[in-house]
């Protein structure tokens, strides 16, 4: 693979942006020394607590997926008092369950050239050089431990005939490093975490709060000391004090309304923390996944993902001629364009998600899309079935094929699947340092909720890897170090800070219930989602982003004037839940667009039409944008931009090429 050094060619913005900029730089607290020694030396230097003293400390963990459930279980095992919150009825329903295809690890069982360094390199490159090197290398190191941990708790990974763990390929890599359990990898990993969590619940080390939603972060003298949550069954508003708070609440992709996220997935926890002072990093870095079942109607509630793993054996194609409406079986081989194989011969159908998504959009824009409205491409398993046999394909992807047929009524073993890109993951999130602590002391953020290790684009099968690395290995080391340094300072929820935060949460609910407007929460959510998809989706440009920035405040004002939320606050009220989440989306959306407007380069999932190569590829501007954009909330005006410079000492900056 040939790579050449980047030459910036960017159109500059002509108008002054509507935000402030600070000279302050967030400190990532990256340890000194060679990158392969940083984590182990840093971990050794951390302070420890006597096991008998750990019982004095309480940690609130919000979220029960792989990152949150893993952190709660591990901290409980260490002897800390843990309160774990989830809005679902059970931790087993956390959205980690939806990650189907696999989990990356640099085990090199296939002896195909994989290594910790190669996984590190692929991840930095896959993220288009917008991630912090030290964090990514630690992730690659810990991937080795993750598989051993998962096997130890009974995760039924696929195995070869001789009993060895099997692996398969995934987008953005030329080695087979992805461990999997058919198309149920996230579910099986979550069940492993759930068993570990339940063990600590039974021991009394973890107290589980199901059907509870965090609605505010409580700060005492600028330090995170607890949360305010709503019991979603009774409607009761409850304050909870702690010595540290850990947010592992997933991503904010549902700001787009239609996405592959669970319908209840939301941004409320991270957004309320942001409004309390936590920096929000790279919010415009939103991943569009290339293999989603296409949209069917205006009132569809969510989208369904076909795992990227199907691209191992499936081939993406469209008709050569625009407007060709023949059935796929009637189109001869010579009249099919296997566009990924043509455009990216080195990686073919395993090109990274951002590249594969834009390629699908490009051929559809040319009038060669398939299905209703021409918004689809074929993902065809025909060649693999003929080569390997249907039984082999059924063993690898059977549950995915069943799901596709249930939704579309089409048999994917006989007819090629139709897919189209959709919002799937967010690389942005709350800013964290090397210890996964935000700029707010005592507030830690793990998994997809932080700005992550993925830069501007996440490689497939890396979300599960990051969630378990953060939950099982990083947070159980860094949170105790913070507690040991901060000391135990007893605090009651009678403290004025808790009373103030609780009153603000109650007042917000009363405001929503008292509007008595004419439009539903869902109607506003649909309007916001369409606005975001049209102007800040797969492609963005200056005029569209400015239009979105003008219209979002109008939509937000209409929401607070005309939304209708039936029912009462002191009871089960799902419309009130949705209203609070959409109100936060309406604020977060403006920050996403602001970040996208400020970043006039193209990188990863953020594609500015003004910044592309003659071949239509993303064109970075390393001279001006090689930094993490960390935004500080400003209650009195536009957000303030802080910049954490990114330094690449181990993977030289280069044009990302998969051709």
XYZ file of C-alpha atoms in Angstrom:
659
model
C 0.000 0.000 0.000
C 1.445 3.346 -1.048
C 1.008 6.423 1.059
C 2.229 9.941 0.335
C 2.589 12.827 2.705
C -0.421 15.106 3.084
C -0.518 18.429 1.224
C -3.211 20.721 2.680
C -5.577 22.164 0.075
C -8.493 23.672 1.937
C -10.937 26.431 1.145
C -10.902 28.806 4.068
C -14.066 30.160 5.671
C -14.817 33.743 4.702
C -17.069 34.698 7.616
C -16.115 34.832 11.269
C -17.468 31.828 13.197
C -20.074 32.299 15.916
C -17.995 30.888 18.741
C -15.200 31.930 20.997
C -11.735 30.464 21.192
C -9.578 30.041 24.268
C -5.811 29.981 24.543
C -6.120 27.256 27.188
C -5.249 23.717 26.111
C -6.740 20.641 27.768
C -3.972 18.529 29.278
C -4.218 14.877 28.274
C -1.755 13.894 31.038
C -0.052 11.442 28.706
C 2.806 9.712 30.551
C 6.351 10.208 29.243
C 8.496 7.507 27.691
C 8.270 5.081 24.765
C 4.712 4.394 23.728
C 4.926 0.654 24.410
C 5.968 1.348 28.021
C 3.575 4.178 28.905
C 0.639 2.192 30.278
C 2.550 -0.341 32.356
C 4.842 2.262 33.917
C 1.943 4.632 34.511
C -0.122 1.895 36.110
C 2.738 0.953 38.424
C 3.068 4.600 39.510
C -0.613 4.832 40.472
C -1.587 5.007 44.108
C -3.274 1.985 45.663
C -5.743 1.694 48.523
C -5.651 -0.854 51.306
C -8.519 -3.339 50.691
C -9.980 -2.490 54.107
C -10.105 1.208 53.191
C -11.915 0.679 49.887
C -15.201 0.130 51.691
C -15.141 3.812 52.665
C -15.591 4.920 49.055
C -18.709 5.008 46.886
C -18.591 5.167 43.105
C -21.613 5.931 40.929
C -21.503 4.217 37.524
C -24.097 5.379 35.007
C -24.648 2.799 32.271
C -24.514 -0.989 32.363
C -23.154 -1.953 28.950
C -19.696 -3.353 28.352
C -17.909 -0.258 29.691
C -20.292 0.561 32.547
C -21.133 -3.005 33.535
C -17.494 -4.035 33.313
C -16.361 -1.069 35.425
C -19.078 -1.637 38.036
C -18.263 -5.336 38.302
C -14.509 -4.753 38.495
C -14.757 -1.940 41.061
C -17.165 -4.043 43.110
C -14.748 -6.952 43.008
C -12.010 -4.626 44.284
C -14.136 -3.779 47.315
C -15.618 -0.366 46.524
C -19.274 0.440 47.117
C -20.780 0.824 43.659
C -24.122 2.231 42.595
C -24.895 1.291 38.984
C -27.717 2.983 37.053
C -29.406 2.043 33.791
C -32.609 3.273 32.183
C -33.422 -0.230 30.918
C -35.281 -2.783 33.029
C -32.141 -4.950 33.125
C -28.423 -4.487 32.415
C -28.836 -7.230 29.830
C -30.699 -4.763 27.624
C -27.813 -2.290 27.338
C -27.130 -1.248 23.759
C -23.826 -3.140 23.663
C -26.046 -6.081 22.796
C -26.517 -4.656 19.292
C -22.861 -4.910 18.220
C -23.061 -8.039 16.127
C -19.973 -8.718 14.088
C -17.038 -9.182 16.436
C -14.302 -7.776 18.656
C -10.749 -6.995 17.565
C -7.664 -8.313 19.324
C -4.034 -8.567 18.232
C -3.623 -12.238 19.183
C -2.186 -13.175 15.751
C -3.568 -16.709 16.078
C -3.603 -16.993 12.289
C 0.061 -15.991 11.995
C -0.925 -13.543 9.259
C 1.278 -10.666 10.395
C -0.850 -9.136 13.122
C 0.683 -7.537 16.206
C -0.078 -4.943 18.859
C 1.688 -2.369 16.734
C -0.295 -3.262 13.614
C -3.600 -2.957 15.484
C -2.375 0.361 16.870
C -1.343 1.498 13.379
C -4.603 0.399 11.734
C -6.658 2.182 14.401
C -4.746 5.468 14.172
C -4.852 5.356 10.383
C -8.483 4.234 10.327
C -9.366 7.232 12.511
C -7.704 9.480 9.926
C -5.038 10.642 12.384
C -7.418 12.392 14.744
C -6.926 10.207 17.848
C -4.465 10.447 20.722
C -1.665 7.954 20.011
C -1.060 6.932 23.629
C -4.687 5.958 24.221
C -4.845 3.944 21.009
C -1.686 1.988 21.804
C -3.016 1.136 25.262
C -6.205 -0.125 23.624
C -4.186 -2.378 21.317
C -2.169 -3.721 24.260
C -5.253 -4.467 26.332
C -6.951 -6.266 23.447
C -4.822 -9.316 24.293
C -6.183 -9.430 27.849
C -9.773 -8.840 26.777
C -10.094 -12.117 24.887
C -8.639 -14.092 27.790
C -11.027 -12.352 30.201
C -14.034 -13.051 27.994
C -13.157 -16.714 27.562
C -12.691 -17.000 31.330
C -16.234 -15.751 31.975
C -17.652 -18.138 29.403
C -18.208 -16.107 26.232
C -18.854 -18.730 23.491
C -16.574 -17.412 20.761
C -16.631 -19.291 17.472
C -14.011 -22.023 17.242
C -12.347 -23.911 14.448
C -12.774 -27.657 14.057
C -9.791 -28.357 16.320
C -11.168 -26.183 19.130
C -9.020 -23.089 18.607
C -10.696 -19.678 18.637
C -11.691 -18.598 15.146
C -11.256 -15.100 13.692
C -12.441 -13.285 10.609
C -11.632 -10.128 8.672
C -13.250 -6.756 9.164
C -13.178 -3.405 7.414
C -9.972 -1.389 7.518
C -7.616 -4.311 8.178
C -5.789 -6.833 6.021
C -5.429 -9.409 8.794
C -8.092 -11.616 10.395
C -8.097 -10.310 13.979
C -11.828 -10.223 14.743
C -13.147 -12.757 17.276
C -16.859 -13.425 17.001
C -19.863 -15.427 18.148
C -21.861 -15.804 14.927
C -23.710 -12.503 14.528
C -24.347 -12.193 18.264
C -20.975 -11.079 19.568
C -22.214 -8.029 21.480
C -24.987 -10.039 23.095
C -22.640 -12.794 24.236
C -20.047 -10.337 25.567
C -22.760 -8.444 27.416
C -24.006 -11.654 29.002
C -20.471 -12.274 30.251
C -20.321 -8.794 31.789
C -23.825 -9.243 33.192
C -22.812 -12.435 34.988
C -19.810 -10.679 36.528
C -22.049 -7.757 37.524
C -24.718 -10.012 39.015
C -22.074 -11.728 41.112
C -21.163 -8.391 42.685
C -24.836 -7.491 43.151
C -25.380 -10.772 45.004
C -22.324 -10.050 47.167
C -23.701 -6.617 48.041
C -20.766 -4.765 46.492
C -22.931 -3.303 43.692
C -26.398 -1.825 44.140
C -28.276 -1.897 40.851
C -30.759 0.838 39.956
C -32.732 -0.372 36.938
C -35.243 1.907 35.223
C -33.409 4.969 36.539
C -32.231 7.809 34.311
C -29.509 10.252 35.275
C -30.805 13.797 34.798
C -28.009 15.894 36.296
C -24.468 15.830 37.621
C -23.827 17.263 41.079
C -20.659 19.279 41.674
C -19.373 20.348 45.077
C -16.570 22.916 44.896
C -16.075 21.996 41.256
C -15.686 18.261 41.949
C -18.117 15.568 40.767
C -19.786 14.179 43.878
C -22.969 12.502 42.666
C -25.958 12.494 40.354
C -29.667 13.221 40.337
C -31.719 10.416 38.790
C -35.399 9.836 38.064
C -37.064 6.546 38.932
C -38.788 5.927 35.608
C -41.454 3.724 37.218
C -42.569 5.953 40.093
C -41.376 9.308 38.759
C -39.466 10.034 41.982
C -36.450 12.357 41.692
C -33.553 10.915 43.704
C -30.127 12.403 44.578
C -27.178 10.021 45.032
C -23.857 11.041 46.577
C -20.512 9.456 45.692
C -16.769 9.970 45.822
C -16.492 9.647 42.033
C -18.865 9.419 39.060
C -18.304 7.253 35.982
C -20.409 7.868 32.851
C -20.636 4.985 30.386
C -23.857 5.959 28.642
C -23.068 5.341 24.981
C -23.270 7.646 22.007
C -25.534 10.436 20.836
C -26.429 9.211 17.332
C -30.161 9.384 18.021
C -29.905 13.141 17.555
C -30.466 12.090 13.908
C -33.723 10.312 14.900
C -33.305 7.450 12.409
C -30.218 5.456 13.324
C -29.137 1.954 14.263
C -29.200 2.885 17.968
C -31.755 1.479 20.389
C -34.680 3.862 20.446
C -34.069 4.800 24.074
C -30.382 5.607 23.579
C -29.821 9.256 24.418
C -27.303 11.946 25.271
C -28.848 13.317 28.444
C -26.159 12.166 30.898
C -23.213 13.509 28.900
C -25.060 16.666 27.896
C -25.996 17.545 31.467
C -22.377 16.907 32.472
C -21.268 19.182 29.639
C -23.548 21.954 30.896
C -21.950 21.497 34.337
C -18.520 22.165 32.867
C -17.271 18.977 31.170
C -15.680 19.629 27.788
C -17.349 18.049 24.740
C -14.806 16.851 22.181
C -15.180 16.439 18.410
C -19.007 16.299 18.388
C -19.135 16.394 14.562
C -17.332 13.034 14.289
C -20.367 10.830 13.630
C -20.005 7.461 11.948
C -22.231 6.505 9.049
C -22.352 2.695 8.711
C -22.469 1.342 5.144
C -24.557 -1.803 5.695
C -27.940 -0.767 7.046
C -31.325 -1.896 5.757
C -32.645 1.119 3.799
C -35.297 3.470 5.155
C -38.840 2.394 4.274
C -41.012 5.337 5.341
C -41.279 8.721 7.033
C -42.670 7.255 10.247
C -40.144 4.470 10.737
C -38.921 4.445 14.331
C -35.374 3.138 13.812
C -33.034 1.443 11.373
C -31.575 -2.044 11.459
C -27.943 -2.857 10.893
C -26.610 -5.744 8.881
C -23.285 -6.491 10.518
C -20.191 -5.333 8.687
C -18.965 -8.903 9.050
C -21.183 -9.817 6.073
C -18.756 -7.820 3.919
C -16.222 -10.608 4.501
C -18.116 -12.808 2.082
C -20.567 -10.383 0.491
C -19.754 -8.224 -2.538
C -21.210 -4.724 -2.946
C -22.442 -3.795 -6.411
C -24.849 -1.678 -8.425
C -25.870 -1.790 -12.095
C -23.430 -0.176 -14.509
C -26.214 1.736 -16.251
C -28.171 4.453 -14.418
C -31.859 3.764 -14.005
C -31.538 -0.007 -14.462
C -34.631 -1.414 -12.695
C -34.157 -5.083 -13.607
C -34.172 -7.677 -10.845
C -30.624 -8.380 -9.659
C -30.667 -11.908 -11.044
C -31.489 -10.522 -14.497
C -28.419 -8.284 -14.587
C -25.469 -10.158 -16.130
C -22.019 -10.049 -14.558
C -20.647 -7.736 -17.251
C -23.283 -5.124 -16.370
C -22.529 -5.058 -12.632
C -20.192 -2.544 -11.019
C -18.469 -3.999 -7.961
C -17.596 -0.461 -7.071
C -15.565 -1.023 -3.874
C -13.390 -3.610 -5.598
C -12.929 -1.197 -8.506
C -12.180 1.883 -6.405
C -10.138 0.258 -3.616
C -8.459 -2.871 -5.026
C -6.211 -3.416 -1.975
C -9.104 -3.594 0.479
C -12.129 -4.052 -1.780
C -15.277 -4.783 0.186
C -13.304 -4.416 3.440
C -12.699 -0.700 2.981
C -13.334 1.272 6.199
C -16.861 2.358 7.010
C -16.569 6.026 6.123
C -15.061 5.247 2.740
C -17.552 2.466 1.961
C -20.466 4.712 2.970
C -19.378 7.603 0.770
C -18.780 5.233 -2.136
C -22.351 3.927 -1.792
C -23.679 7.487 -1.720
C -21.634 8.357 -4.793
C -23.026 5.557 -6.979
C -26.565 6.332 -5.770
C -26.067 10.008 -6.590
C -25.100 8.864 -10.091
C -28.552 7.322 -10.465
C -27.367 3.737 -10.113
C -28.911 3.001 -6.729
C -31.368 0.128 -6.355
C -34.669 -0.301 -4.563
C -37.312 2.338 -3.732
C -36.065 5.824 -4.488
C -32.730 4.468 -5.711
C -31.307 4.676 -2.187
C -29.678 1.279 -1.905
C -26.873 -0.941 -3.154
C -26.651 -4.707 -3.284
C -24.666 -6.745 -0.764
C -24.491 -10.053 -2.572
C -23.524 -13.375 -0.951
C -24.086 -15.363 -4.125
C -20.418 -15.993 -4.940
C -19.658 -17.072 -1.365
C -22.629 -19.463 -1.319
C -21.496 -21.036 -4.582
C -17.904 -21.293 -3.322
C -18.467 -22.398 0.286
C -21.998 -23.738 0.336
C -25.109 -22.327 1.977
C -24.519 -24.283 5.187
C -21.221 -22.475 5.818
C -22.764 -19.048 5.217
C -25.731 -19.968 7.399
C -23.364 -20.991 10.215
C -21.503 -17.682 9.989
C -24.391 -15.265 9.576
C -27.587 -17.238 10.104
C -29.279 -14.964 12.641
C -28.476 -11.890 10.534
C -30.016 -13.492 7.472
C -33.141 -14.382 9.445
C -33.425 -10.825 10.716
C -33.080 -9.421 7.210
C -35.772 -11.716 5.849
C -38.125 -10.898 8.739
C -37.794 -7.170 8.015
C -37.776 -7.144 4.209
C -39.595 -10.343 3.250
C -36.682 -11.247 0.956
C -34.490 -14.348 1.244
C -30.849 -13.164 1.254
C -29.639 -16.637 0.291
C -31.552 -16.281 -2.985
C -31.684 -12.495 -3.567
C -28.904 -9.990 -2.791
C -29.504 -7.869 0.281
C -30.188 -4.164 -0.230
C -28.247 -1.837 2.056
C -27.644 1.887 2.469
C -25.561 3.961 4.936
C -27.065 5.120 8.236
C -25.941 6.781 11.476
C -24.389 4.126 13.691
C -21.768 5.417 16.165
C -20.304 8.646 17.493
C -16.566 9.086 17.810
C -17.075 12.395 19.610
C -18.041 12.579 23.269
C -16.933 14.087 26.543
C -13.242 14.958 26.551
C -11.089 12.740 28.783
C -7.412 12.574 29.615
C -5.229 9.449 29.559
C -6.860 8.295 32.818
C -10.338 8.654 31.233
C -11.111 11.523 33.609
C -12.835 14.583 32.199
C -11.675 18.102 32.971
C -14.139 17.977 35.890
C -12.271 16.299 38.797
C -13.896 13.048 39.839
C -15.911 12.642 36.612
C -14.721 9.689 34.531
C -16.116 8.731 31.132
C -15.794 5.333 29.430
C -16.756 3.627 26.196
C -18.605 5.464 23.463
C -19.554 8.274 25.861
C -16.020 9.685 25.764
C -14.367 11.105 22.661
C -12.828 7.692 22.402
C -9.789 6.166 20.826
C -11.179 6.200 17.292
C -10.391 9.664 15.990
C -12.632 10.644 13.083
C -13.706 7.111 12.128
C -14.060 3.857 14.061
C -12.919 0.630 12.463
C -15.422 -2.200 12.668
C -15.196 -4.503 15.724
C -13.387 -1.835 17.761
C -16.368 -0.569 19.802
C -16.598 -3.759 21.843
C -12.828 -3.700 22.251
C -12.853 -0.156 23.656
C -15.856 -0.758 25.898
C -14.274 -3.781 27.571
C -10.813 -2.204 27.738
C -12.220 0.844 29.524
C -14.553 -1.150 31.755
C -12.458 -4.143 32.749
C -8.941 -2.701 32.731
C -8.537 1.084 32.542
C -11.210 2.491 34.872
C -10.549 -0.098 37.625
C -6.980 1.247 37.717
C -7.504 4.994 37.254
C -10.577 5.529 39.451
C -8.858 4.037 42.571
C -5.798 6.186 41.867
C -8.019 9.283 41.920
C -9.786 8.161 45.095
C -6.498 7.486 46.840
C -5.257 10.968 45.988
C -8.540 12.766 46.725
C -9.218 10.989 50.010
C -12.573 10.127 51.536
C -14.691 13.174 52.377
C -18.135 12.080 53.661
C -20.988 13.888 51.955
C -24.742 13.775 52.460
C -27.432 14.434 49.875
C -28.612 17.136 52.291
C -25.774 19.274 50.943
C -27.066 22.441 49.209
C -25.576 21.345 45.870
C -27.837 18.267 45.833
C -30.884 20.273 46.840
C -30.220 22.812 44.091
C -29.664 20.192 41.387
C -32.760 18.255 42.448
C -34.883 21.397 42.346
C -33.607 22.224 38.856
C -34.491 18.724 37.597
C -37.979 18.988 39.066
C -38.472 22.441 37.572
C -37.451 21.208 34.119
C -40.030 18.406 34.291
C -42.734 20.865 35.366
C -41.875 23.148 32.447
C -42.201 20.312 29.934
C -45.485 19.115 31.409
C -46.888 22.637 31.543
C -46.469 23.615 27.878
C -49.664 21.856 26.670
C -48.779 22.398 23.022
C -50.159 20.780 19.899
C -47.241 18.706 18.558
C -45.812 15.431 19.829
C -42.249 14.942 20.990
C -41.719 12.480 18.136
C -42.762 15.083 15.561
C -40.038 17.459 16.751
C -37.524 14.620 16.840
C -38.320 13.712 13.212
C -37.882 17.328 12.119
C -34.534 17.583 13.894
C -33.316 14.274 12.489
C -34.123 15.227 8.912
C -32.464 18.599 9.336
C -29.318 16.973 10.714
C -29.192 14.222 8.073
C -29.689 16.671 5.212
C -27.132 19.243 6.372
C -24.709 17.394 8.679
C -24.883 13.805 7.444
C -22.615 11.936 5.049
C -21.551 15.164 3.333
C -21.398 18.682 4.759
C -20.801 22.076 3.180
C -20.587 25.634 4.442
C -23.979 26.856 3.228
C -25.848 23.807 4.514
C -24.229 23.957 7.926
C -25.026 27.645 8.257
C -28.629 26.942 7.305
C -28.797 24.244 9.987
C -27.347 26.652 12.552
C -30.101 29.117 11.715
C -32.946 26.571 11.801
C -32.050 24.522 14.899
C -32.672 27.406 17.342
C -36.005 28.040 15.611
C -36.976 24.397 16.036
C -35.851 24.452 19.667
C -37.919 27.562 20.373
C -40.946 25.909 18.744
C -40.409 22.816 20.887
C -40.496 24.769 24.135
C -43.555 26.657 22.920
C -45.651 23.938 21.286
C -44.666 20.445 22.471
C -47.357 18.365 24.130
C -46.281 16.066 26.975
C -49.293 14.262 28.480
C -49.452 12.716 31.943
C -47.821 13.696 35.217
C -44.297 13.754 36.601
C -44.881 11.547 39.630
C -45.670 8.418 37.636
C -44.547 6.220 34.765
C -44.431 8.697 31.877
C -42.506 7.665 28.783
C -43.470 10.835 26.898
C -41.808 12.885 29.631
C -38.693 10.714 29.281
C -38.638 11.312 25.519
C -39.275 15.025 25.908
C -36.261 15.504 28.160
C -34.042 13.580 25.767
C -35.215 15.446 22.665
C -34.791 18.773 24.478
C -31.145 17.816 25.011
C -30.778 16.676 21.381
C -32.011 20.088 20.249
C -29.141 21.717 22.152
C -26.501 19.132 21.281
C -27.399 19.348 17.569
C -26.331 22.973 17.505
C -22.932 22.069 18.969
C -22.493 19.237 16.435
C -23.136 21.620 13.544
C -20.945 24.322 15.092
C -18.073 21.840 15.317
C -18.661 20.671 11.731
C -18.670 24.273 10.475
C -15.471 25.127 12.323
C -13.591 22.072 10.968
C -13.203 23.021 7.318
C -11.120 19.951 6.533
C -12.439 16.497 5.650
C -11.399 13.610 7.852
C -12.947 10.210 8.491
C -16.690 10.463 9.016
C -16.586 14.269 8.675
C -16.648 15.023 4.936
C -16.621 18.672 3.896
C -17.424 18.953 0.191
C -15.082 21.940 -0.077
C -12.172 19.743 1.014
C -11.705 16.725 -1.248
C -9.156 15.359 -3.665
C -9.806 15.297 -7.432
C -10.851 11.648 -6.955
C -13.464 12.643 -4.399
C -11.587 11.372 -1.325
C -11.420 13.149 2.038
C -8.683 15.790 2.175
C -7.257 16.519 5.634
C -5.648 19.783 6.666
C -3.016 18.740 9.183
C -1.470 22.199 9.275
C -4.624 23.701 10.788
C -6.698 20.889 12.321
C -4.393 18.328 13.908
C -6.056 18.703 17.284
C -8.966 17.567 19.414
C -11.681 20.239 19.353
C -12.887 20.453 22.956
C -15.889 22.727 23.475
C -16.734 24.448 26.744
C -20.358 25.308 27.476
C -21.068 29.002 27.772
C -24.453 29.786 29.329
C -24.188 33.429 28.275
C -23.284 32.974 24.620
C -21.635 30.777 21.981
C -19.527 27.793 23.084
C -15.824 28.283 23.606
C -13.310 26.192 21.651
C -10.248 24.714 23.357
C -7.690 22.685 21.435
C -5.625 19.680 22.498
C -2.799 19.336 19.953
C -2.299 15.866 18.506
C 1.303 14.747 18.047
C 2.131 11.730 15.880
C 5.507 10.317 16.823
C 4.897 6.633 16.078
C 2.570 6.677 13.057
C 3.721 9.437 10.682
C 1.008 11.651 9.253
C 0.133 10.466 5.770
C -2.692 10.458 3.269
C -4.955 7.575 4.188
C -5.096 5.235 1.211
C -6.920 1.923 0.809
C -6.431 1.652 -2.954
